Coordinates of C-alpha atoms (C1' of nucleotides) in Angstrom, one line a residue:
Chain A
M1 CA 23.6 114.9 95.0
H2 CA 24.9 116.7 97.7
P3 CA 27.1 114.2 100.1
G4 CA 27.5 116.6 102.6
E5 CA 24.4 117.5 104.0
V6 CA 22.9 114.2 104.4
P7 CA 25.2 113.0 107.5
I8 CA 24.5 116.7 109.4
G9 CA 21.0 116.1 108.8
E10 CA 21.1 112.3 110.2
R11 CA 23.4 113.7 113.3
L12 CA 20.5 115.6 114.7
I13 CA 18.8 112.5 115.6
G14 CA 21.8 110.7 117.5
G15 CA 22.4 107.5 118.8
D16 CA 20.8 104.3 117.2
A17 CA 18.9 106.1 114.9
A18 CA 21.8 108.1 113.6
R19 CA 24.0 104.7 113.2
S20 CA 21.3 103.1 111.5
T21 CA 20.1 106.0 109.3
A22 CA 24.0 106.8 108.5
R23 CA 24.4 103.4 107.5
G24 CA 21.3 103.7 105.4
V25 CA 23.2 106.5 103.6
R26 CA 25.8 104.5 103.1
A27 CA 23.3 101.0 101.8
R28 CA 21.5 103.5 99.8
A29 CA 24.9 104.3 97.7
R30 CA 25.2 100.7 97.4
E31 CA 21.7 100.4 96.1
A32 CA 22.1 102.9 93.7
L33 CA 25.6 101.6 92.0
L34 CA 24.4 98.2 92.1
R35 CA 21.1 99.0 90.2
E36 CA 23.4 100.8 88.1
I37 CA 25.6 98.1 87.4
T38 CA 22.2 95.8 86.9
D39 CA 21.1 98.5 84.6
T40 CA 24.1 98.7 82.2
A41 CA 24.2 94.7 82.2
R42 CA 20.5 94.9 80.7
R43 CA 21.7 97.0 78.3
R44 CA 24.9 94.8 77.1
L45 CA 22.5 91.8 77.2
A46 CA 19.8 94.0 75.3
E47 CA 22.1 94.6 72.7
H48 CA 25.0 91.4 72.7
G49 CA 23.1 88.7 74.4
A50 CA 24.1 86.5 77.4
A51 CA 27.0 85.1 75.8
R52 CA 28.6 88.5 74.8
L53 CA 28.4 90.2 79.2
S54 CA 31.8 89.8 80.6
L55 CA 31.6 91.9 84.0
R56 CA 34.5 93.8 82.5
A57 CA 32.3 95.0 79.6
V58 CA 29.7 96.6 82.1
A59 CA 32.4 97.8 84.3
R60 CA 34.2 99.3 81.1
D61 CA 30.4 101.4 80.4
L62 CA 30.3 102.4 83.8
G63 CA 34.1 103.9 83.5
M64 CA 35.1 102.0 86.7
V65 CA 37.8 99.3 86.7
S66 CA 36.7 95.8 86.3
S67 CA 37.6 94.7 89.9
A68 CA 35.4 97.3 91.4
V69 CA 32.6 95.6 90.6
Y70 CA 33.5 92.7 92.5
R71 CA 32.3 95.0 95.4
Y72 CA 29.0 95.0 94.5
V73 CA 28.6 91.7 92.7
P74 CA 30.5 88.2 93.7
S75 CA 30.9 87.0 89.9
R76 CA 29.5 86.7 86.6
D77 CA 27.4 84.0 87.5
A78 CA 26.0 86.1 90.4
L79 CA 25.5 89.1 87.7
L80 CA 23.4 86.8 85.8
T81 CA 21.5 85.1 88.2
L82 CA 20.3 88.8 88.8
L83 CA 19.3 89.8 85.6
I84 CA 17.5 86.4 85.0
V85 CA 15.6 87.2 88.1
E86 CA 14.5 90.7 87.0
A87 CA 13.4 89.4 83.3
Y88 CA 11.2 86.7 85.5
E89 CA 9.8 89.7 86.9
A90 CA 9.4 92.1 84.1
L91 CA 8.3 89.8 81.9
G92 CA 6.1 88.4 84.7
A93 CA 4.4 92.5 85.6
A94 CA 3.9 92.4 81.4
A95 CA 1.7 90.0 82.0
E96 CA 0.0 91.4 84.7
K97 CA -0.1 94.6 83.5
A98 CA -1.5 93.6 80.1
E99 CA -4.7 91.3 81.9
A100 CA -5.8 93.6 84.0
T101 CA -7.0 95.8 81.2
V102 CA -9.6 93.4 80.6
A103 CA -13.1 92.9 82.5
R104 CA -12.9 89.3 84.7
G105 CA -15.8 87.9 83.3
D106 CA -14.4 87.7 79.9
L107 CA -12.2 84.8 80.3
V108 CA -10.9 84.5 76.5
G109 CA -10.2 88.0 76.5
R110 CA -8.2 88.1 79.8
F111 CA -5.9 85.1 77.9
A112 CA -5.9 86.4 74.8
A113 CA -4.8 90.0 76.6
T114 CA -1.9 87.6 78.5
A115 CA -0.8 86.2 75.4
S116 CA -0.3 89.3 73.8
G117 CA 1.6 90.8 76.7
I118 CA 3.9 88.1 77.1
R119 CA 4.7 88.3 73.2
R120 CA 4.7 92.2 73.0
W121 CA 7.5 92.1 76.0
A122 CA 9.2 89.6 74.5
L123 CA 9.9 90.9 71.2
R124 CA 11.1 94.1 72.7
H125 CA 13.8 92.2 74.6
P126 CA 14.6 89.7 73.1
H127 CA 17.7 88.5 74.7
E128 CA 16.4 88.7 78.0
Y129 CA 13.5 86.7 76.8
A130 CA 16.3 84.1 76.0
L131 CA 17.8 84.2 79.1
I132 CA 15.0 82.6 80.3
F133 CA 13.3 80.7 77.8
G134 CA 16.6 80.0 75.5
S135 CA 19.0 77.4 75.6
P136 CA 20.9 77.4 79.8
V137 CA 23.7 79.3 79.6
P138 CA 25.9 76.7 79.9
G139 CA 28.0 76.2 82.9
Y140 CA 25.4 77.8 84.5
A141 CA 23.2 76.1 87.2
A142 CA 20.2 78.7 88.2
P143 CA 20.1 79.1 91.9
A144 CA 16.9 78.7 93.6
D145 CA 16.7 82.4 94.0
T146 CA 14.8 82.1 90.4
V147 CA 12.2 80.2 91.2
G148 CA 9.7 82.1 92.9
P149 CA 10.2 84.7 89.9
A150 CA 9.9 82.5 87.8
T151 CA 6.3 81.5 88.2
R152 CA 4.8 85.1 88.2
A153 CA 3.9 85.2 84.8
P154 CA 2.3 81.5 84.5
R155 CA 0.3 82.5 88.0
V156 CA -1.9 85.6 85.5
L157 CA -2.7 82.3 83.9
I158 CA -3.8 80.0 86.9
G159 CA -6.0 83.0 87.9
I160 CA -8.3 82.4 84.7
L161 CA -8.5 79.4 85.2
L162 CA -9.3 79.2 88.5
D163 CA -12.1 81.7 87.7
A164 CA -12.5 79.5 84.4
A165 CA -13.1 76.8 87.0
E166 CA -15.3 78.3 89.2
A167 CA -17.8 78.9 85.9
F168 CA -17.4 75.1 85.3
G169 CA -19.0 74.8 88.5
S170 CA -22.5 76.2 88.0
T171 CA -22.4 74.8 84.1
P172 CA -21.6 70.8 84.4
G173 CA -19.3 70.3 81.4
P174 CA -18.2 66.9 81.2
I175 CA -14.3 66.9 81.5
P176 CA -13.0 63.5 81.4
G177 CA -10.4 63.2 83.7
P178 CA -6.7 62.0 82.7
P179 CA -5.1 58.8 82.8
P180 CA -3.7 58.0 86.5
G181 CA -0.2 58.2 85.4
V182 CA -0.8 61.6 84.3
V183 CA -2.7 62.5 87.3
A184 CA 0.6 61.2 89.0
A185 CA 3.0 63.0 86.9
I186 CA 1.1 66.6 87.4
A187 CA 1.5 66.2 91.3
P188 CA 3.9 69.4 91.9
V189 CA 1.8 71.7 89.8
R190 CA -1.6 70.3 91.3
A191 CA -0.2 72.4 94.6
H192 CA -0.9 75.3 93.0
F193 CA -4.5 75.0 92.5
P194 CA -7.5 74.1 95.3
A195 CA -8.9 71.2 94.6
V196 CA -12.2 72.3 92.9
V197 CA -9.9 72.9 90.1
P198 CA -10.2 69.3 87.3
D199 CA -7.1 67.4 87.0
A200 CA -8.2 67.7 83.2
L201 CA -8.3 71.6 83.3
V202 CA -4.8 71.6 85.1
V203 CA -3.6 69.8 82.4
R204 CA -4.9 71.9 79.6
G205 CA -3.8 75.3 81.6
L206 CA -0.3 73.6 81.5
M207 CA -0.4 73.2 77.9
G208 CA -1.6 76.7 77.3
W209 CA 1.4 77.9 79.4
T210 CA 3.8 75.5 76.7
Y211 CA 2.0 76.4 74.0
L212 CA 2.3 80.1 74.8
I213 CA 5.7 80.4 75.4
G214 CA 6.5 77.3 72.3
A215 CA 4.2 80.1 69.9
V216 CA 6.2 82.7 71.1
S217 CA 9.9 81.4 71.3
S218 CA 9.2 79.6 67.8
E219 CA 8.4 83.7 66.2
L220 CA 11.5 85.2 68.6
F221 CA 13.9 82.2 67.5
G222 CA 13.5 82.4 63.6
H223 CA 11.7 78.7 63.4
R224 CA 8.7 80.8 61.1
H225 CA 11.3 82.4 58.8
D226 CA 9.3 81.2 55.4
V227 CA 6.4 79.8 57.1
I228 CA 4.3 82.8 58.3
G229 CA 4.5 85.6 57.1
S230 CA 7.3 88.4 58.1
S231 CA 5.4 91.1 58.7
E232 CA 3.7 91.7 62.1
T233 CA 0.9 91.9 60.7
D234 CA 0.9 88.3 59.4
R235 CA 2.8 87.6 62.3
K236 CA 0.5 89.4 65.0
A237 CA -2.9 88.0 63.1
F238 CA -1.6 84.2 63.2
F239 CA -0.8 84.6 66.7
D240 CA -4.2 85.9 67.4
E241 CA -5.6 83.2 65.9
E242 CA -3.1 80.5 67.7
M243 CA -4.1 82.3 70.6
S244 CA -7.8 81.7 70.0
L245 CA -7.5 78.3 68.6
I246 CA -5.8 77.0 72.1
A247 CA -8.5 79.5 74.6
D248 CA -10.8 77.2 72.6
F249 CA -8.6 74.0 73.4
V250 CA -7.8 74.4 77.4
G251 CA -11.8 74.9 77.9
L252 CA -12.0 78.2 78.7
P253 CA -15.4 80.0 77.7
P254 CA -16.6 82.2 74.7
S255 CA -16.7 85.8 75.4
P256 CA -19.6 87.6 76.8
R257 CA -21.5 89.8 74.7
Chain B
M1 CA 45.8 52.5 55.4
H2 CA 48.1 51.2 52.9
P3 CA 49.6 54.4 51.6
G4 CA 51.4 53.2 48.5
E5 CA 48.9 50.7 47.5
V6 CA 46.1 52.4 46.0
P7 CA 47.9 54.4 44.1
I8 CA 49.7 51.9 42.1
G9 CA 46.6 50.6 41.7
E10 CA 45.4 52.8 40.2
R11 CA 47.9 53.7 37.8
L12 CA 47.2 50.8 36.0
I13 CA 44.2 52.1 34.4
G14 CA 46.3 55.4 32.8
G15 CA 44.8 58.7 31.8
D16 CA 42.0 60.6 32.7
A17 CA 40.4 58.1 34.6
A18 CA 43.5 57.5 36.8
R19 CA 43.7 61.6 37.2
S20 CA 40.3 61.3 38.2
T21 CA 40.6 58.5 41.0
A22 CA 44.2 59.9 41.8
R23 CA 42.3 63.0 42.9
G24 CA 39.8 60.9 44.2
V25 CA 42.2 59.3 46.8
R26 CA 43.1 62.9 48.0
A27 CA 39.0 63.6 47.9
R28 CA 38.5 60.6 49.7
A29 CA 40.7 61.6 52.5
R30 CA 39.7 65.0 52.8
E31 CA 36.4 64.2 53.5
A32 CA 37.8 61.0 55.9
L33 CA 39.4 64.3 58.3
L34 CA 36.7 66.2 57.7
R35 CA 33.8 63.9 59.0
E36 CA 36.6 63.1 61.6
I37 CA 36.4 67.0 62.9
T38 CA 32.8 67.2 62.5
D39 CA 32.6 64.3 64.4
T40 CA 34.8 65.6 67.1
A41 CA 33.2 69.0 67.1
R42 CA 29.3 67.6 68.1
R43 CA 31.8 65.5 70.7
R44 CA 32.7 68.2 72.2
L45 CA 29.3 70.0 71.5
A46 CA 27.6 67.2 73.6
E47 CA 29.7 67.6 76.2
H48 CA 30.0 71.2 76.6
G49 CA 27.1 73.2 74.9
A50 CA 27.9 75.4 71.4
A51 CA 29.4 78.9 73.3
R52 CA 32.2 76.2 74.5
L53 CA 33.3 74.9 71.1
S54 CA 36.0 75.8 69.5
L55 CA 38.0 75.5 66.5
R56 CA 41.4 75.2 69.3
A57 CA 39.7 72.7 71.3
V58 CA 38.6 70.1 68.3
A59 CA 42.1 70.5 66.0
R60 CA 43.2 69.8 70.6
D61 CA 41.4 66.9 70.3
L62 CA 42.0 65.4 67.1
G63 CA 46.0 66.2 68.0
M64 CA 46.7 68.5 65.1
V65 CA 47.5 72.0 65.6
S66 CA 44.7 74.4 65.4
S67 CA 45.7 75.9 62.1
A68 CA 45.7 72.8 60.2
V69 CA 41.8 72.8 60.7
Y70 CA 41.8 75.9 58.4
R71 CA 42.3 73.3 54.7
Y72 CA 39.1 71.6 56.3
V73 CA 36.9 74.6 57.5
P74 CA 37.1 77.9 56.4
S75 CA 35.8 79.7 59.9
R76 CA 33.9 78.3 63.5
D77 CA 30.7 79.6 62.1
A78 CA 31.7 77.6 59.1
L79 CA 32.0 74.5 61.7
L80 CA 29.2 75.6 63.8
T81 CA 26.7 75.6 60.3
L82 CA 27.9 72.1 59.7
L83 CA 27.0 70.7 62.9
I84 CA 23.9 72.7 62.6
V85 CA 22.6 70.7 59.5
E86 CA 23.8 67.4 60.9
A87 CA 21.6 68.0 63.9
Y88 CA 18.3 68.9 61.4
E89 CA 18.9 66.1 59.7
A90 CA 19.9 63.7 62.5
L91 CA 16.9 65.1 63.9
G92 CA 14.8 64.6 60.6
A93 CA 16.3 60.9 60.5
A94 CA 14.5 60.1 63.8
A95 CA 11.2 61.4 63.0
E96 CA 11.1 59.7 60.1
K97 CA 12.8 55.7 61.7
A98 CA 10.0 56.2 64.2
E99 CA 7.2 57.1 61.9
A100 CA 7.9 54.5 59.4
T101 CA 6.4 51.7 62.0
V102 CA 3.4 52.9 62.8
A103 CA 0.6 51.3 60.0
R104 CA -0.3 54.2 57.3
G105 CA -3.9 54.3 58.1
D106 CA -3.3 55.2 62.0
L107 CA -2.9 58.6 61.9
V108 CA -3.0 59.6 65.4
G109 CA -0.4 56.8 66.3
R110 CA 1.9 58.2 63.4
F111 CA 1.9 61.6 65.1
A112 CA 2.6 59.7 68.5
A113 CA 5.4 58.3 67.3
T114 CA 6.9 61.4 65.5
A115 CA 6.5 62.9 68.6
S116 CA 7.7 60.4 70.8
G117 CA 10.7 60.3 68.4
I118 CA 11.7 63.3 68.4
R119 CA 11.6 64.1 71.9
R120 CA 13.4 60.8 72.7
W121 CA 16.6 62.5 70.3
A122 CA 16.1 65.4 71.7
L123 CA 16.6 63.8 75.2
R124 CA 20.1 62.2 74.1
H125 CA 21.1 64.9 72.0
P126 CA 20.3 68.0 74.1
H127 CA 22.7 70.0 73.3
E128 CA 22.6 69.7 69.5
Y129 CA 18.9 69.9 69.7
A130 CA 19.9 73.4 72.1
L131 CA 21.9 74.4 68.9
I132 CA 18.9 74.4 66.6
F133 CA 15.6 75.1 68.8
G134 CA 17.5 77.1 71.4
S135 CA 18.5 80.5 71.6
P136 CA 20.3 81.9 68.9
V137 CA 24.1 82.0 68.8
P138 CA 25.0 85.2 69.1
G139 CA 27.0 87.0 66.6
Y140 CA 26.1 83.6 64.1
A141 CA 23.5 84.2 61.4
A142 CA 22.3 80.8 59.3
P143 CA 23.1 80.5 55.9
A144 CA 20.8 79.2 53.4
D145 CA 22.2 75.5 53.9
T146 CA 20.2 75.4 56.8
V147 CA 16.6 75.5 55.5
G148 CA 16.5 72.4 53.3
P149 CA 17.6 70.9 56.7
A150 CA 15.5 72.4 58.6
T151 CA 12.2 70.9 57.1
R152 CA 12.7 67.7 57.0
A153 CA 11.4 66.7 60.3
P154 CA 8.5 68.9 60.0
R155 CA 8.0 67.7 56.7
V156 CA 6.9 64.0 58.1
L157 CA 4.2 65.7 60.2
I158 CA 3.1 67.2 56.7
G159 CA 3.1 63.6 55.4
I160 CA 0.4 62.9 57.9
L161 CA -1.7 65.7 57.4
L162 CA -2.0 64.7 54.1
D163 CA -3.2 61.7 54.5
A164 CA -5.8 63.3 57.2
A165 CA -6.9 65.8 54.5
E166 CA -7.7 62.3 52.4
A167 CA -9.5 61.2 55.1
F168 CA -11.4 64.4 55.2
G169 CA -12.1 64.6 51.7
S170 CA -14.5 61.0 52.1
T171 CA -15.6 62.3 55.5
P172 CA -17.0 65.7 55.3
G173 CA -16.0 67.3 58.7
P174 CA -17.1 70.6 59.1
I175 CA -13.5 72.6 59.0
P176 CA -14.4 76.2 59.9
G177 CA -12.0 78.4 57.6
P178 CA -9.6 80.6 59.4
P179 CA -10.1 84.5 59.0
P180 CA -8.3 86.3 55.9
G181 CA -5.9 87.8 57.9
V182 CA -4.5 84.3 58.8
V183 CA -4.7 82.8 55.6
A184 CA -2.7 85.6 54.4
A185 CA -0.1 84.9 56.9
I186 CA 0.1 81.3 56.0
A187 CA 1.0 81.9 52.6
P188 CA 4.7 80.7 53.0
V189 CA 4.0 77.2 54.7
R190 CA 0.6 76.7 52.4
A191 CA 3.5 76.4 49.1
H192 CA 4.3 73.3 51.1
F193 CA 0.6 71.7 51.1
P194 CA -1.6 71.0 47.9
A195 CA -4.9 72.6 47.8
V196 CA -7.0 70.0 48.8
V197 CA -5.7 70.4 52.3
P198 CA -7.9 72.7 53.9
D199 CA -6.2 76.4 55.1
A200 CA -7.7 75.3 59.1
L201 CA -6.0 71.9 59.1
V202 CA -2.8 73.7 57.7
V203 CA -2.9 76.0 60.6
R204 CA -4.1 73.7 63.2
G205 CA -0.9 71.4 62.1
L206 CA 1.5 74.1 62.2
M207 CA 0.5 74.7 65.6
G208 CA 1.2 70.7 66.2
W209 CA 4.4 71.5 65.2
T210 CA 5.5 74.5 67.3
Y211 CA 3.4 72.4 70.1
L212 CA 5.5 69.3 69.9
I213 CA 8.8 71.6 69.8
G214 CA 7.3 73.7 72.8
A215 CA 6.8 70.7 74.5
V216 CA 10.2 69.4 74.5
S217 CA 11.9 72.7 74.5
S218 CA 10.1 73.1 77.6
E219 CA 11.1 69.7 79.3
L220 CA 14.8 70.2 78.4
F221 CA 15.3 73.2 79.2
G222 CA 14.2 73.0 82.4
H223 CA 11.1 74.7 82.6
R224 CA 9.0 71.4 83.8
H225 CA 11.2 72.2 86.7
D226 CA 8.2 71.9 90.1
V227 CA 5.6 71.5 87.3
I228 CA 6.1 67.7 85.9
G229 CA 7.3 65.0 88.6
S230 CA 11.1 64.2 87.6
S231 CA 11.1 61.0 86.3
E232 CA 10.7 59.5 83.2
T233 CA 7.6 57.7 84.2
D234 CA 6.1 60.9 84.5
R235 CA 7.6 62.8 82.3
K236 CA 6.6 60.6 79.5
A237 CA 3.2 59.5 80.6
F238 CA 2.3 63.6 80.8
F239 CA 3.9 63.8 77.0
D240 CA 2.3 61.1 75.8
E241 CA -1.0 62.8 77.5
E242 CA 0.0 66.2 75.6
M243 CA 0.6 64.6 72.2
S244 CA -2.7 62.5 72.2
L245 CA -4.3 65.7 73.2
I246 CA -2.8 67.6 70.6
A247 CA -3.9 65.3 68.2
D248 CA -7.2 65.4 68.3
F249 CA -6.6 69.6 68.6
V250 CA -5.0 69.0 65.5
G251 CA -7.9 66.8 63.7
L252 CA -6.7 64.1 63.4
P253 CA -9.0 60.9 63.2
P254 CA -8.6 58.3 66.2
S255 CA -6.9 55.6 65.8
P256 CA -8.4 52.4 64.3
R257 CA -9.2 48.9 66.2
Chain C
dT1 C1' 32.8 119.9 118.3
dG2 C1' 37.3 117.6 117.6
dT3 C1' 40.1 114.1 116.6
dA4 C1' 41.8 109.3 116.3
dC5 C1' 40.4 105.2 114.4
dA6 C1' 37.6 101.5 111.3
dT7 C1' 35.4 100.5 107.4
dC8 C1' 34.4 100.3 103.0
dA9 C1' 34.7 102.2 97.7
dG10 C1' 37.5 102.3 94.0
dT11 C1' 42.8 101.7 91.3
dG12 C1' 46.0 100.0 89.0
dA13 C1' 49.0 95.6 88.1
dA14 C1' 49.1 91.3 87.7
dC15 C1' 47.9 86.3 86.8
dG16 C1' 46.7 83.0 84.1
dC17 C1' 43.6 81.3 80.4
dG18 C1' 41.4 79.9 75.8
dC19 C1' 40.0 82.4 71.3
dG20 C1' 40.0 82.9 65.7
dT21 C1' 42.8 83.8 62.4
dT22 C1' 47.1 84.9 59.7
dC23 C1' 51.4 83.5 57.7
dA24 C1' 55.9 81.6 56.0
dC25 C1' 57.4 77.2 56.4
dT26 C1' 58.7 71.6 55.2
dG27 C1' 57.9 67.5 53.7
dA28 C1' 55.1 64.1 52.0
dT29 C1' 51.8 63.0 47.7
dG30 C1' 50.0 63.7 42.8
dT31 C1' 50.9 64.8 38.1
dA32 C1' 52.9 65.6 33.7
dC33 C1' 56.1 64.4 30.2
Chain D
dT1 C1' 59.8 53.2 34.2
dG2 C1' 62.3 57.7 35.8
dT3 C1' 62.9 62.8 36.9
dA4 C1' 61.0 67.4 37.5
dC5 C1' 58.2 70.2 38.9
dA6 C1' 53.0 71.0 41.4
dT7 C1' 50.4 70.4 44.7
dC8 C1' 48.8 70.4 49.3
dA9 C1' 47.9 68.7 54.1
dG10 C1' 49.9 69.7 58.5
dT11 C1' 54.1 72.2 61.7
dG12 C1' 55.0 75.9 64.8
dA13 C1' 55.6 80.7 66.1
dA14 C1' 53.0 85.1 66.1
dC15 C1' 49.3 89.2 66.4
dG16 C1' 46.1 90.5 69.0
dC17 C1' 41.9 90.3 71.5
dG18 C1' 39.4 89.4 76.2
dC19 C1' 38.0 87.3 79.9
dG20 C1' 37.6 86.2 85.4
dT21 C1' 39.6 86.6 89.5
dT22 C1' 43.1 88.6 92.9
dC23 C1' 46.0 91.4 95.6
dA24 C1' 48.0 94.6 97.9
dC25 C1' 47.3 99.8 97.6
dT26 C1' 45.0 105.1 98.6
dG27 C1' 41.5 107.7 99.7
dA28 C1' 37.8 109.4 101.5
dT29 C1' 34.2 108.7 104.4
dG30 C1' 31.5 107.1 109.0
dT31 C1' 31.8 105.9 114.1
dA32 C1' 33.5 106.4 118.7
dC33 C1' 34.5 108.7 122.2

DNA sequence: TGTACATCAGTGAACGCGCGTTCACTGATGTAC
DNA sequence: TGTACATCAGTGAACGCGCGTTCACTGATGTAC
C-alpha cells in the first residue's frame, strides 16, 4: 500500500467529493481490517471450534493487542454473529453453485446436486456447519441479522419445488392434502410459496430439507460411526441413495432421459 | 444416616463376610456421593449447557472443595462421559416406555409412539439431548463406553422393523434391493439385523431414525423458527404428520382397525 | 500550499473472573491382630 | 474386646492459564480554513 498517494490523488477533486472519498479511504481501510479479523476468526473456528473462539486469540493471530479489536467488533458475540452470517452465505452459495450445473428440467438431478453440494461444503467446513446446525452456543442468542442469510440454502430447494409444482399442474397427480392442523402449522413457511404449490408439497419439501440436514449432521457429528462404513465411498454411496429415495418421497418427477 | 450402627451390625458376622460388607459400606457411600455428583452435574447441564459445565461449579453446588471431586471423578472429561451415558440411557428408556404402551401388531402406532416419546424427552431435557445429538464438544472424544448406551433408543426401532420384516414375509411386497455400493455401505448396521430383513428395509429403517433425530434437532435447535408455528399445538401437529409420512415411507404396514 | 485542530487506530496496563489439576495435610473410619 | 496401624475422604492453598472488557494514553492521519 502507498498511504501517501491516494489522498493526493483525491485532493484533485476537491469539495464534497474529496471529503467523501477521503472518508472512503479510511472506510476502506476499516473494511479491510474487519475482513482480516473475520478471516482470522474463521480460520480459528475451523481449527478449534466455536467454543474456543476468543477475541484475544484472534487479536493474537493478527499481531494486535486484544483491545484493538474492539475498534472493529463491539463484542465476542458480535464476532460470532458475523461468522454465522458468513457461514450461512457460504453454504447457500455452495448450494446454488451445485444446483446451477444441472439442466432445469431434471428436478431430481437438481435436488441431488444441491444435496451433494451442501454435504461437500459441510465436510470441508465442519466447524462452520456445526456453528449453524449444531447445538446453539450457550449464552448466545442469534440476532435478527442471521434470519435472512439462513434462508439462502433452503431457497434453492424452494426453487426446485416451484418447478415441480408447475410440472404437477400439467400432470394431475392425486396429492392428498394434509389435515387442517398441519395446514395451520405450516402457515409461516407457506408465505414463501405461491398459492399454486399444494400444501402437501410444502410439507414434503420441508421434510426433504429436514432430512438433508439430518443426514449431514448425522454423518458429521459421528452418529453413523459403526452404522455406515467409514470410507468416503461408502458414505457417499449411502448419502446418494438416501437423497434419491427422499427426492422420490418428496414427489419430484424422475429425471428425463 | 447413622454411621456408627451399620459397622456394629456388620461385626456380628465376622471374617470374610465382615470384610466384604464393610468394604460394601464404603463402596455404597462412594456410590451415593458419585450419584450426587452426577445428579448435580446433570442439573447444571440442564440449566447452563455443556460448555458451562465445570468440576468446580459442581463441587461448589455440593458444598465441597473442588479438589474433593477428584476422589470420585478423574477429570472433567470423565464427568462428561458419565453424563453422556446417562443421557443415552434416559433417552432409550423414554423410547422403550413410550413404545411399550402400543399393541404389538400396530407397527405404525409403535413407531409413532417411539417418535413422540423421544421428542417429549428431548423437549424436557434439551441440553442433555444437545449433549448427545448436537455438535461434538470441542476437545472431547467420546470413549468406547458410550457406544453401547447410544444404541438403546435405535434398538426400539430395530424391534419394530424386525416385526415389519415378518409381516412382509407373509405379504410378499415387492421391495427392490438397493444397489451393491449401498449394500456394502450398510454392512456395519446390517450386523444388527437377521438375514430375514431385506437390505431395503434396513436402509429405510436407518432413514427413519435419521429423519426422527433430524426433525427433533431441527425443532430444538431453532431451525423451525418462522417455518412452523411456534405453539406446541402446531409443532406437535407437524411432527405427527412428519412421522406418519415417514412411517409410510419406511414401509410399515398401516395400523389395523 | 501551510498550519491548527479533530478524528481515530492502536497500545499497554489493569480489573475481576473462572477454570483444571496437583499436592501436602488432617482427621475420621475401617482392618488386623 | 482393645489397640496399633492402614486406608481413604475431604481440606486449603497454590500453579498457571485464558478470558471479556475498560480506560487513559500516544501518535499518526485526515479536515478546515
